[in-house]
Amino acid sequence: MAKVKGPTPQSQDFSQWYLDTIQLAELADYAPVRGTIVVRPYGYALWENIQRVLDGMFKETGHQNAYFPLFIPLSFLQKEAEHVEGFSPELAVVTHAGGEELEEPLAVRPTSETIIGYMWSRWIRSWRDLPQLLNQWNNVVRWEMRTRPFLRTSEFLWQEGHTAHATREEAEDETARMLGVYLKFAREYAALPVIPGKKTEREKFAGAVYTTTIEGMMKDGRALQSATSHFLGQNFARAFEITFQDKDLQEKYVWTTSWGLSWRIIGGIIMTHGDDQGLVLPPKLAPIQVVIVPIYKAESKERVLSAAKTLESELAAAGLRVFTDDRDQYTPGYKFHDWELRGVPYRVELGPRDVEANAAVIKSRIGEKETVALGELKDLLPAQLEAFHEALLSRALTYRKARTRVVDDYEAFKEAVAEGFALAYHCGDPACEKAIQEETKATARVIPLEFPKHGVLQDDEALRETGEGVCIRCGRPAAYGRRVVFARAY
RNA sequence: CGGGGCGUAGCGCAGUCCGGCAGCGCGCCUGCUUUGGGGGCAGGAUGUCGCAGGUUCAAAUCCUGCCGCCCCGACCA
């Protein structure tokens, strides 16, 4: 037994566990500039899988990718009142270039509504130019005061979708449709049981009419906003004069939406599924789904490695992302720990005894070892990975439900948000929300809603209930006609 | 911006009080051996002691100034 190389236990210090795990699993490392990170190959492979899946879903819903510039004239950000107020404090601004002071400072984009709005004002003339259904994969910069890898970094990677429509109905429909895409991605690929719904006025996007969101619960009971889809109304259309001539010959402002998902979702995956051994990755996104660890002595090395390579080819042919760890300098035990730390869903151990018996030992990242005939693996493992996904999703949902409490008095509310989610009535007054935050550190995370047309449904009966009540804090009549999810958030 | 802490090998740290050969663990390199849950033995490499100045025969250590990072708070789609 040698020294233990592993993350700080979750129970001891969850935040430290998170930071340790990212470093030890080689997902990312700190970069020289405060708040910036380097995404290492293993972490980037995870991001690429996220990109590939989501990009396919965007294309299926009719969107096209484009690319808008990193630099935006500072004046653009100032055209929409709420937008400028929301983003000014965290803007990075370029004042010098080419050895000279610039005539107009350039904002490094914190998001692209403004520059896209500007371009649309030039491109859109007729109702025939609508809808515009665009997406871009890029980086944005927001100079946050406190940073944390993946969750809040000075620069981050994401996708931002932007659409423009002829009617309000169409734009609102788009907003709900894309929330549905994110919800599907979260549940069916990332195994994250998230709660869909609307943000309160206080928590909405700066410049939106309203913001929809999916909110997840991390293993420490805190909430993570995992993606957002905004209905922007005509706010940006008016700011940038984006108009079109409609069928009825009238000149009208377009209706726009925007929606985004960032690498923060990686943080969500880590903190939802991980354990004291390290990462646990959902199989559909895992860079490596199955790792083969060959076990041999000098005399059996050739036989075992040959069998491992044959198996690798078979599994790859069956569509699995498989890797054979034939590093000679490490013992099998070391490799077991190493791949568990990296969250690989399934491991196949292949030694002389197994090769002799035409079998292998398999072990799920969250289960026990079992012996299986070699020939069965290519059919068995894909089914096992599917089951693994379901196990992660249901485990996380069970956990969230256990840490969610329906509360009707403020003391119970305080206890609930110290541990997880509180479902409570609220008056809807932003000042009251602020007071709650000051008194409990909790904020309104989401008003649970469903949009059945787009598959946006709750996974917990308690989130579906409607009703009238009085505000948990001030006792005034409640808004929204249902309970709101409150929690401490990342 | 307020409060606290830390800068010494790739990483984690001791040494600083009381000035006197630059250390420990892990990792890394070489060889032999080992390999079914983080092996063993032997040998080896690696330092602008955050930066600048000062005191001294002598500074990681004392003095002065500066810089950076981390944590807590404020801030934050």
Coordinates of C-alpha atoms (C1' of nucleotides) in Angstrom, one line a residue:
Chain A
M1 CA 0.0 0.0 0.0
A2 CA 1.6 3.3 -1.1
K3 CA 0.6 6.8 -0.5
V4 CA -2.8 7.9 -1.5
K5 CA -3.1 10.3 -4.3
G6 CA -6.6 11.6 -4.4
P7 CA -8.8 14.6 -3.9
T8 CA -9.8 16.0 -0.5
P9 CA -12.9 14.0 0.6
Q10 CA -16.2 15.7 -0.3
S11 CA -17.4 15.6 3.3
Q12 CA -14.3 17.4 4.5
D13 CA -14.3 20.3 2.0
F14 CA -16.5 20.1 -1.1
S15 CA -15.0 23.1 -2.7
Q16 CA -11.5 21.8 -2.3
W17 CA -12.6 18.4 -3.6
Y18 CA -13.8 20.1 -6.7
L19 CA -10.6 22.0 -7.3
D20 CA -8.4 18.9 -6.5
T21 CA -10.4 16.7 -8.8
I22 CA -10.1 19.0 -11.8
Q23 CA -6.3 19.2 -11.3
L24 CA -5.8 15.5 -10.6
A25 CA -8.0 14.3 -13.4
E26 CA -6.1 16.7 -15.7
L27 CA -9.3 18.4 -16.9
A28 CA -7.8 21.9 -16.5
D29 CA -5.0 23.9 -14.9
Y30 CA -4.6 27.5 -13.8
A31 CA -3.2 29.9 -16.3
P32 CA -1.0 32.9 -15.5
V33 CA -3.7 35.6 -15.8
R34 CA -6.1 35.6 -12.8
G35 CA -9.3 33.8 -13.4
T36 CA -8.2 32.1 -16.6
I37 CA -7.7 28.4 -17.1
V38 CA -6.1 26.0 -19.6
V39 CA -8.4 23.2 -20.6
R40 CA -6.2 20.2 -20.9
P41 CA -6.7 17.5 -23.6
Y42 CA -8.9 15.3 -21.4
G43 CA -11.1 18.2 -20.4
Y44 CA -11.2 19.5 -24.0
A45 CA -12.3 16.0 -25.3
L46 CA -15.2 16.2 -22.9
W47 CA -16.1 19.7 -24.2
E48 CA -15.8 18.5 -27.7
N49 CA -18.3 15.7 -27.0
I50 CA -20.7 18.3 -25.5
Q51 CA -20.2 20.5 -28.5
R52 CA -20.8 17.7 -31.0
V53 CA -24.1 16.6 -29.4
L54 CA -25.5 20.1 -28.9
D55 CA -24.4 21.3 -32.3
G56 CA -26.3 18.3 -33.8
M57 CA -29.4 19.3 -31.9
F58 CA -29.1 22.9 -33.0
K59 CA -28.9 21.9 -36.6
E60 CA -31.9 19.6 -36.2
T61 CA -33.9 22.6 -35.0
G62 CA -32.9 24.6 -38.1
H63 CA -30.0 26.7 -36.8
Q64 CA -26.8 27.5 -38.7
N65 CA -23.4 28.4 -37.2
A66 CA -21.7 31.7 -37.9
Y67 CA -19.0 33.7 -36.4
F68 CA -19.0 37.3 -35.1
P69 CA -16.0 39.3 -34.0
L70 CA -14.4 39.3 -30.6
F71 CA -14.1 43.1 -30.5
I72 CA -17.2 45.2 -30.2
P73 CA -17.3 49.0 -30.2
L74 CA -17.9 50.1 -26.6
S75 CA -20.8 52.3 -27.7
F76 CA -22.7 49.2 -28.9
L77 CA -22.9 47.8 -25.4
Q78 CA -24.4 51.1 -24.2
K79 CA -27.3 51.2 -26.6
E80 CA -29.6 48.9 -24.5
A81 CA -30.1 50.4 -21.0
E82 CA -30.4 47.3 -18.9
H83 CA -27.7 45.5 -20.9
V84 CA -25.1 48.2 -20.3
E85 CA -26.0 48.3 -16.6
G86 CA -25.7 44.6 -16.3
F87 CA -22.4 44.1 -18.1
S88 CA -20.4 47.3 -17.6
P89 CA -18.8 46.2 -14.3
E90 CA -17.3 43.1 -15.8
L91 CA -16.2 44.4 -19.2
A92 CA -12.6 44.1 -20.4
V93 CA -11.9 47.0 -22.7
V94 CA -9.1 47.5 -25.2
T95 CA -7.9 51.1 -25.3
H96 CA -4.6 50.7 -27.1
A97 CA -3.6 48.8 -30.3
G98 CA -0.9 49.1 -32.8
G99 CA 1.0 51.2 -30.4
E100 CA -1.6 53.9 -30.3
E101 CA -4.6 54.9 -28.2
L102 CA -7.8 53.9 -30.1
E103 CA -10.4 56.5 -31.0
E104 CA -13.1 54.4 -29.6
P105 CA -12.4 51.8 -27.0
L106 CA -13.3 48.2 -27.9
A107 CA -15.1 45.9 -25.6
V108 CA -14.0 42.3 -25.6
R109 CA -17.4 40.6 -26.0
P110 CA -19.1 39.6 -22.9
T111 CA -21.9 38.3 -25.1
S112 CA -22.9 39.1 -28.7
E113 CA -26.4 40.5 -28.8
T114 CA -25.2 43.9 -29.7
I115 CA -22.9 43.2 -32.6
I116 CA -25.4 40.6 -34.0
G117 CA -28.1 43.2 -33.6
Y118 CA -26.1 45.7 -35.5
M119 CA -25.4 43.3 -38.4
W120 CA -29.1 42.2 -38.5
S121 CA -30.1 45.8 -38.9
R122 CA -28.2 45.7 -42.1
W123 CA -29.2 42.3 -43.3
I124 CA -32.9 42.2 -42.5
R125 CA -35.2 44.1 -44.9
S126 CA -38.3 41.9 -45.4
W127 CA -40.4 39.4 -43.6
R128 CA -38.8 37.0 -46.2
D129 CA -35.4 37.5 -44.3
L130 CA -37.0 36.0 -41.2
P131 CA -36.5 34.1 -39.1
Q132 CA -32.8 34.4 -38.6
L133 CA -31.6 31.3 -36.8
L134 CA -28.0 31.6 -35.8
N135 CA -25.5 30.1 -33.4
Q136 CA -21.9 30.6 -32.6
W137 CA -19.3 28.6 -30.7
N138 CA -16.9 31.1 -29.2
N139 CA -15.2 32.5 -26.2
V140 CA -16.4 35.5 -24.1
V141 CA -14.8 37.6 -21.4
R142 CA -16.4 38.7 -18.2
W143 CA -14.1 40.1 -15.5
E144 CA -15.7 38.5 -12.5
M145 CA -14.4 39.4 -9.1
R146 CA -14.2 35.8 -7.8
T147 CA -13.4 33.0 -10.1
R148 CA -13.6 29.2 -10.0
P149 CA -12.5 26.8 -12.7
F150 CA -15.3 26.1 -15.3
L151 CA -18.0 27.7 -13.0
R152 CA -16.9 31.3 -13.2
T153 CA -13.8 32.2 -15.2
S154 CA -12.6 35.5 -16.7
E155 CA -12.7 33.9 -20.2
F156 CA -15.0 31.0 -21.0
L157 CA -16.1 28.9 -23.9
W158 CA -19.8 28.6 -24.8
Q159 CA -22.2 28.7 -27.6
E160 CA -24.6 31.6 -28.0
G161 CA -27.6 31.2 -30.2
H162 CA -29.4 34.3 -31.5
T163 CA -32.6 34.4 -33.4
A164 CA -34.8 37.1 -34.9
H165 CA -38.5 36.6 -35.7
A166 CA -41.4 38.4 -37.3
T167 CA -43.8 37.8 -34.4
R168 CA -43.8 37.7 -30.7
E169 CA -45.4 34.3 -30.7
E170 CA -42.7 32.8 -32.9
A171 CA -39.9 34.3 -30.8
E172 CA -41.5 33.0 -27.5
D173 CA -41.9 29.6 -29.1
E174 CA -38.2 29.6 -30.0
T175 CA -37.3 30.5 -26.5
A176 CA -39.2 27.5 -25.1
R177 CA -38.0 25.2 -27.9
M178 CA -34.3 25.9 -27.1
L179 CA -34.9 25.5 -23.4
G180 CA -36.3 22.1 -24.4
V181 CA -33.1 21.3 -26.3
Y182 CA -31.0 22.2 -23.2
L183 CA -33.3 20.1 -21.0
K184 CA -33.0 17.1 -23.3
F185 CA -29.2 17.5 -23.4
A186 CA -29.0 17.7 -19.7
R187 CA -31.1 14.7 -19.0
E188 CA -30.3 12.4 -21.9
Y189 CA -26.6 13.1 -22.3
A190 CA -25.2 14.7 -19.2
A191 CA -27.5 12.7 -16.8
L192 CA -28.3 15.9 -15.0
P193 CA -31.8 16.1 -13.5
V194 CA -32.4 19.9 -13.9
I195 CA -35.4 22.0 -13.2
P196 CA -36.8 24.0 -16.1
G197 CA -38.6 27.3 -15.6
K198 CA -38.4 31.1 -15.6
K199 CA -36.1 33.4 -13.8
T200 CA -37.5 36.2 -11.6
E201 CA -37.2 39.8 -12.7
R202 CA -34.2 40.2 -10.4
E203 CA -32.3 37.2 -11.8
K204 CA -33.1 37.6 -15.5
F205 CA -30.6 38.4 -18.2
A206 CA -29.8 42.1 -18.5
G207 CA -31.8 43.2 -21.5
A208 CA -34.3 40.3 -21.6
V209 CA -38.0 40.5 -21.3
Y210 CA -37.8 37.2 -19.5
T211 CA -35.2 34.5 -19.0
T212 CA -35.8 30.7 -18.9
T213 CA -33.3 28.4 -17.3
I214 CA -32.5 24.9 -16.2
E215 CA -31.2 24.7 -12.7
G216 CA -29.4 21.7 -11.3
M217 CA -28.5 20.7 -7.7
M218 CA -24.9 20.0 -6.9
K219 CA -23.8 17.4 -4.3
D220 CA -23.4 20.1 -1.7
G221 CA -27.0 21.2 -2.1
R222 CA -26.2 24.4 -4.0
A223 CA -27.8 25.3 -7.3
L224 CA -26.1 25.7 -10.6
Q225 CA -27.7 27.6 -13.5
S226 CA -26.8 25.1 -16.3
A227 CA -28.2 26.9 -19.4
T228 CA -30.4 29.8 -20.2
S229 CA -32.8 30.8 -23.0
H230 CA -33.9 34.4 -23.2
F231 CA -36.9 36.1 -24.8
L232 CA -35.6 39.5 -25.6
G233 CA -38.8 41.0 -27.0
Q234 CA -38.0 44.0 -29.1
N235 CA -35.5 45.5 -26.7
F236 CA -32.5 44.9 -28.9
A237 CA -34.5 45.5 -32.1
R238 CA -35.3 49.0 -30.9
A239 CA -31.8 49.7 -29.7
F240 CA -30.3 48.6 -33.0
E241 CA -33.2 49.6 -35.3
I242 CA -33.7 46.1 -36.6
T243 CA -36.8 46.4 -38.7
F244 CA -38.5 44.7 -41.6
Q245 CA -41.4 45.3 -43.8
D246 CA -44.1 42.8 -43.1
K247 CA -46.7 41.2 -45.4
D248 CA -49.2 43.9 -44.4
L249 CA -46.8 46.6 -45.8
Q250 CA -46.0 47.9 -42.3
E251 CA -42.4 48.5 -41.0
K252 CA -42.0 46.5 -37.8
Y253 CA -39.4 45.7 -35.2
V254 CA -38.2 42.1 -35.1
W255 CA -38.5 39.9 -32.0
T256 CA -35.3 38.3 -30.8
T257 CA -34.1 35.5 -28.6
S258 CA -30.7 34.4 -27.3
W259 CA -29.7 31.2 -25.5
G260 CA -26.5 29.9 -24.2
L261 CA -24.7 27.0 -22.6
S262 CA -21.1 27.3 -21.4
W263 CA -18.4 25.0 -20.1
R264 CA -19.9 25.7 -16.8
I265 CA -21.9 22.5 -17.5
I266 CA -18.6 20.6 -17.0
G267 CA -18.6 22.0 -13.5
G268 CA -22.2 20.8 -13.1
I269 CA -21.3 17.3 -14.3
I270 CA -18.3 17.1 -11.9
M271 CA -20.3 18.3 -8.9
T272 CA -23.4 16.2 -9.6
H273 CA -21.8 12.9 -10.3
G274 CA -18.3 12.9 -8.8
D275 CA -17.4 11.1 -5.6
D276 CA -14.4 10.8 -3.3
Q277 CA -12.5 8.7 -5.9
G278 CA -12.8 11.7 -8.3
L279 CA -14.8 12.1 -11.5
V280 CA -17.8 10.0 -12.6
L281 CA -18.5 10.9 -16.2
P282 CA -21.8 10.3 -18.0
P283 CA -21.1 7.7 -20.7
K284 CA -22.5 9.6 -23.6
L285 CA -20.1 12.4 -23.0
A286 CA -17.1 10.6 -21.5
P287 CA -13.9 10.9 -23.7
I288 CA -13.2 7.3 -22.8
Q289 CA -16.2 5.0 -22.2
V290 CA -14.2 1.8 -21.6
V291 CA -10.6 1.4 -20.5
I292 CA -8.9 -1.9 -21.0
V293 CA -6.2 -2.6 -18.3
P294 CA -4.0 -5.5 -19.4
I295 CA -2.3 -7.4 -16.6
Y296 CA 0.7 -9.5 -17.3
K297 CA 4.1 -10.8 -16.3
A298 CA 7.1 -10.9 -18.7
E299 CA 6.2 -14.4 -20.0
S300 CA 2.5 -13.5 -20.6
K301 CA 2.9 -9.9 -21.8
E302 CA 2.7 -10.7 -25.5
R303 CA -0.3 -12.9 -25.2
V304 CA -2.2 -10.5 -23.0
L305 CA -1.5 -7.4 -25.0
S306 CA -2.4 -9.1 -28.2
A307 CA -5.8 -10.2 -26.7
A308 CA -6.3 -6.6 -25.4
K309 CA -5.7 -5.1 -28.8
T310 CA -8.1 -7.6 -30.4
L311 CA -10.7 -6.7 -27.8
E312 CA -10.1 -3.0 -28.3
S313 CA -10.7 -3.3 -32.0
E314 CA -14.0 -5.2 -31.4
L315 CA -15.3 -2.7 -29.0
A316 CA -14.3 0.2 -31.2
A317 CA -16.1 -1.5 -34.1
A318 CA -19.2 -1.7 -31.8
G319 CA -19.0 2.1 -31.6
L320 CA -17.5 2.5 -28.2
R321 CA -14.8 5.0 -27.2
V322 CA -12.2 2.6 -25.9
F323 CA -8.6 2.9 -24.7
T324 CA -6.0 0.3 -23.8
D325 CA -3.7 1.4 -21.0
D326 CA -0.5 -0.5 -21.9
R327 CA 1.8 1.9 -20.0
D328 CA 4.6 -0.3 -18.8
Q329 CA 5.7 1.8 -15.9
Y330 CA 2.5 1.5 -13.8
T331 CA 1.1 -1.4 -12.0
P332 CA -2.5 -2.5 -12.6
G333 CA -3.5 -1.1 -9.2
Y334 CA -2.2 2.3 -10.1
K335 CA -4.1 2.3 -13.3
F336 CA -7.3 1.3 -11.6
H337 CA -7.1 4.3 -9.4
D338 CA -6.0 6.5 -12.2
W339 CA -9.0 5.8 -14.4
E340 CA -11.4 5.9 -11.6
L341 CA -10.1 9.4 -10.8
R342 CA -10.7 10.3 -14.4
G343 CA -14.3 9.0 -14.2
V344 CA -14.2 6.4 -17.0
P345 CA -17.5 4.6 -16.7
Y346 CA -16.3 1.0 -17.4
R347 CA -13.1 -0.9 -17.0
V348 CA -12.1 -4.2 -18.5
E349 CA -9.3 -6.1 -16.7
L350 CA -7.6 -8.6 -18.9
G351 CA -4.9 -10.9 -17.4
P352 CA -3.3 -14.3 -18.2
R353 CA -6.1 -16.2 -16.4
D354 CA -8.8 -14.4 -18.3
V355 CA -7.1 -14.9 -21.7
E356 CA -6.7 -18.6 -20.8
A357 CA -10.5 -18.8 -20.0
N358 CA -11.5 -16.5 -22.8
A359 CA -13.0 -14.1 -20.3
A360 CA -12.5 -10.7 -18.7
V361 CA -13.3 -8.9 -15.5
I362 CA -15.4 -5.8 -15.9
K363 CA -16.1 -3.1 -13.4
S364 CA -18.4 -0.2 -13.5
R365 CA -17.2 3.1 -12.0
I366 CA -20.0 2.9 -9.5
G367 CA -20.4 -0.9 -9.2
E368 CA -18.7 -4.2 -8.5
K369 CA -16.4 -6.5 -10.5
E370 CA -17.9 -9.3 -12.5
T371 CA -16.5 -11.9 -14.9
V372 CA -17.8 -12.0 -18.4
A373 CA -17.0 -14.1 -21.5
L374 CA -14.8 -12.1 -24.0
G375 CA -17.2 -12.6 -26.9
E376 CA -20.1 -11.1 -25.0
L377 CA -18.4 -7.7 -24.3
K378 CA -19.2 -6.0 -27.5
D379 CA -23.0 -6.5 -26.9
L380 CA -22.9 -6.3 -23.1
L381 CA -21.0 -3.1 -22.7
P382 CA -23.2 -0.8 -24.8
A383 CA -26.2 -2.0 -22.8
Q384 CA -24.2 -1.5 -19.5
L385 CA -23.3 2.0 -20.5
E386 CA -26.9 2.8 -21.1
A387 CA -27.8 1.4 -17.7
F388 CA -24.9 3.4 -16.2
H389 CA -26.4 6.6 -17.6
E390 CA -29.8 5.8 -16.2
A391 CA -28.3 5.0 -12.8
L392 CA -26.5 8.3 -12.7
L393 CA -29.6 10.3 -13.6
S394 CA -31.9 8.5 -11.1
R395 CA -29.3 8.7 -8.4
A396 CA -28.9 12.5 -8.9
L397 CA -32.7 12.9 -9.0
T398 CA -33.2 10.9 -5.8
Y399 CA -30.6 13.1 -4.2
R400 CA -32.2 16.3 -5.3
K401 CA -35.6 15.3 -4.1
A402 CA -34.2 14.3 -0.8
R403 CA -32.7 17.7 -0.4
T404 CA -35.7 19.7 -1.6
R405 CA -38.2 20.8 1.0
V406 CA -41.6 22.5 0.7
V407 CA -41.6 25.2 3.3
D408 CA -44.2 27.7 4.6
D409 CA -42.4 29.6 7.3
Y410 CA -39.2 31.5 7.2
E411 CA -37.3 29.4 9.8
A412 CA -37.9 26.2 7.9
F413 CA -36.9 28.1 4.8
K414 CA -33.6 29.0 6.3
E415 CA -32.9 25.4 7.3
A416 CA -33.9 24.2 3.8
V417 CA -31.6 26.5 1.9
A418 CA -28.7 25.6 4.2
E419 CA -29.1 22.0 2.9
G420 CA -30.6 22.3 -0.5
F421 CA -33.6 23.6 -2.3
A422 CA -36.6 25.3 -0.7
L423 CA -39.9 25.4 -2.5
A424 CA -41.6 28.5 -1.2
Y425 CA -44.2 31.1 -2.2
H426 CA -42.8 34.6 -2.8
C427 CA -44.3 38.0 -3.4
G428 CA -42.2 38.7 -6.5
D429 CA -40.8 42.0 -5.2
P430 CA -37.1 42.2 -6.1
A431 CA -36.4 44.1 -2.9
C432 CA -37.8 41.2 -0.9
E433 CA -35.7 38.8 -2.9
K434 CA -32.7 40.9 -2.1
A435 CA -33.6 40.8 1.6
I436 CA -33.8 37.1 1.5
Q437 CA -30.4 36.9 -0.1
E438 CA -28.9 39.1 2.6
E439 CA -30.6 37.1 5.4
T440 CA -30.0 33.6 4.1
K441 CA -27.5 33.8 1.2
A442 CA -30.2 32.1 -1.0
T443 CA -31.6 33.5 -4.2
A444 CA -34.6 32.7 -6.3
R445 CA -33.3 30.2 -8.7
V446 CA -36.3 29.2 -10.9
I447 CA -40.0 29.4 -11.1
P448 CA -40.8 25.9 -12.3
L449 CA -42.7 25.9 -15.5
E450 CA -43.6 23.4 -18.3
F451 CA -43.8 23.9 -22.0
P452 CA -45.2 20.5 -23.1
K453 CA -45.1 21.4 -26.8
H454 CA -41.3 21.4 -26.5
G455 CA -40.8 18.6 -24.1
V456 CA -40.2 20.9 -21.2
L457 CA -41.6 18.9 -18.3
Q458 CA -40.8 18.5 -14.6
D459 CA -39.4 15.3 -13.2
D460 CA -40.9 15.8 -9.8
E461 CA -44.6 16.1 -9.0
A462 CA -43.9 18.7 -6.4
L463 CA -42.6 21.1 -9.0
R464 CA -45.8 20.8 -11.1
E465 CA -48.2 22.0 -8.4
T466 CA -49.9 25.4 -8.7
G467 CA -51.5 27.3 -5.9
E468 CA -51.9 30.5 -4.1
G469 CA -50.2 31.5 -0.9
V470 CA -48.4 34.2 0.9
C471 CA -44.7 35.3 0.7
I472 CA -42.4 33.2 2.8
R473 CA -40.7 36.3 4.1
C474 CA -43.0 39.3 4.0
G475 CA -46.4 37.7 4.1
R476 CA -47.8 39.6 1.2
P477 CA -49.8 37.7 -1.4
A478 CA -47.6 35.4 -3.5
A479 CA -46.9 36.0 -7.2
Y480 CA -46.5 33.4 -10.0
G481 CA -49.3 31.1 -8.8
R482 CA -46.8 28.5 -7.7
R483 CA -43.9 27.9 -5.5
V484 CA -40.4 29.2 -6.4
V485 CA -37.2 27.3 -6.0
F486 CA -34.8 29.1 -3.7
A487 CA -31.2 28.0 -3.0
R488 CA -27.7 29.1 -2.5
A489 CA -26.1 29.2 -5.9
Y490 CA -22.8 29.0 -7.6
Chain B
rC1 C1' -12.0 47.7 -2.0
rG2 C1' -11.9 45.6 3.6
rG3 C1' -10.0 41.4 6.7
rG4 C1' -6.6 37.1 7.0
rG5 C1' -2.7 33.9 5.0
rC6 C1' 1.2 32.5 1.8
rG7 C1' 5.6 33.1 -1.8
rU8 C1' 12.1 28.0 -0.8
rA9 C1' 13.1 22.0 -6.7
rG10 C1' 7.6 20.1 -11.2
rC11 C1' 3.9 19.6 -6.7
rG12 C1' 3.2 19.8 -1.3
rC13 C1' 6.1 21.7 2.5
rA14 C1' 10.3 22.2 6.7
rG15 C1' 14.1 25.6 7.6
rU16 C1' 13.2 32.2 9.1
rC17 C1' 12.0 33.3 15.9
rC18 C1' 18.1 32.8 17.4
rG19 C1' 22.4 34.9 10.3
rG20 C1' 27.1 30.2 9.2
rC21 C1' 27.2 23.7 3.5
rA22 C1' 19.8 24.4 0.3
rG23 C1' 16.6 20.2 3.0
rC24 C1' 12.2 16.5 3.4
rG25 C1' 8.0 13.7 1.0
rC26 C1' 5.9 12.9 -3.7
rG27 C1' 7.0 13.2 -8.7
rC28 C1' 11.0 12.8 -12.5
rC29 C1' 15.6 10.0 -14.9
rU30 C1' 18.8 5.2 -15.2
rG31 C1' 19.3 0.0 -14.1
rC32 C1' 17.5 -4.5 -11.9
rU33 C1' 13.3 -6.7 -10.1
rU34 C1' 8.0 -6.6 -9.8
rU35 C1' 2.8 -6.3 -12.0
rG36 C1' -5.0 -9.4 -10.4
rG37 C1' -6.2 -2.5 -6.1
rG38 C1' -1.7 3.2 -5.8
rG39 C1' 5.2 -2.4 -5.7
rG40 C1' 10.8 -3.0 -4.1
rC41 C1' 16.1 -2.1 -4.2
rA42 C1' 20.2 0.8 -5.9
rG43 C1' 22.0 5.0 -8.2
rG44 C1' 20.9 10.0 -10.2
rA45 C1' 19.1 15.0 -12.0
rU46 C1' 16.6 19.5 -10.7
rG47 C1' 16.9 26.0 -6.9
rU48 C1' 17.1 33.8 -9.4
rC49 C1' 14.9 30.8 -1.5
rG50 C1' 8.8 36.3 -5.3
rC51 C1' 11.6 41.1 -6.9
rA52 C1' 14.8 45.4 -5.6
rG53 C1' 17.8 47.8 -2.2
rG54 C1' 20.2 47.9 2.7
rU55 C1' 22.9 45.9 7.2
rU56 C1' 26.9 42.2 7.9
rC57 C1' 33.1 38.8 7.3
rA58 C1' 28.6 36.0 6.0
rA59 C1' 21.4 36.8 4.5
rA60 C1' 16.2 32.0 2.6
rU61 C1' 16.9 34.0 7.8
rC62 C1' 17.6 40.8 10.0
rC63 C1' 15.7 46.0 8.0
rU64 C1' 13.1 49.0 4.0
rG65 C1' 10.2 49.2 -0.3
rC66 C1' 7.6 46.7 -4.1
rC67 C1' 5.1 42.6 -6.7
rG68 C1' 2.1 38.3 -7.0
rC69 C1' -1.1 34.4 -5.5
rC70 C1' -4.8 32.1 -2.2
rC71 C1' -8.9 32.2 1.4
rC72 C1' -13.2 35.0 3.8
rG73 C1' -16.4 39.2 2.7
rA74 C1' -18.4 42.8 -0.7
rC75 C1' -19.5 42.0 -6.3
rC76 C1' -21.7 38.6 -10.0
rA77 C1' -27.2 36.0 -16.3

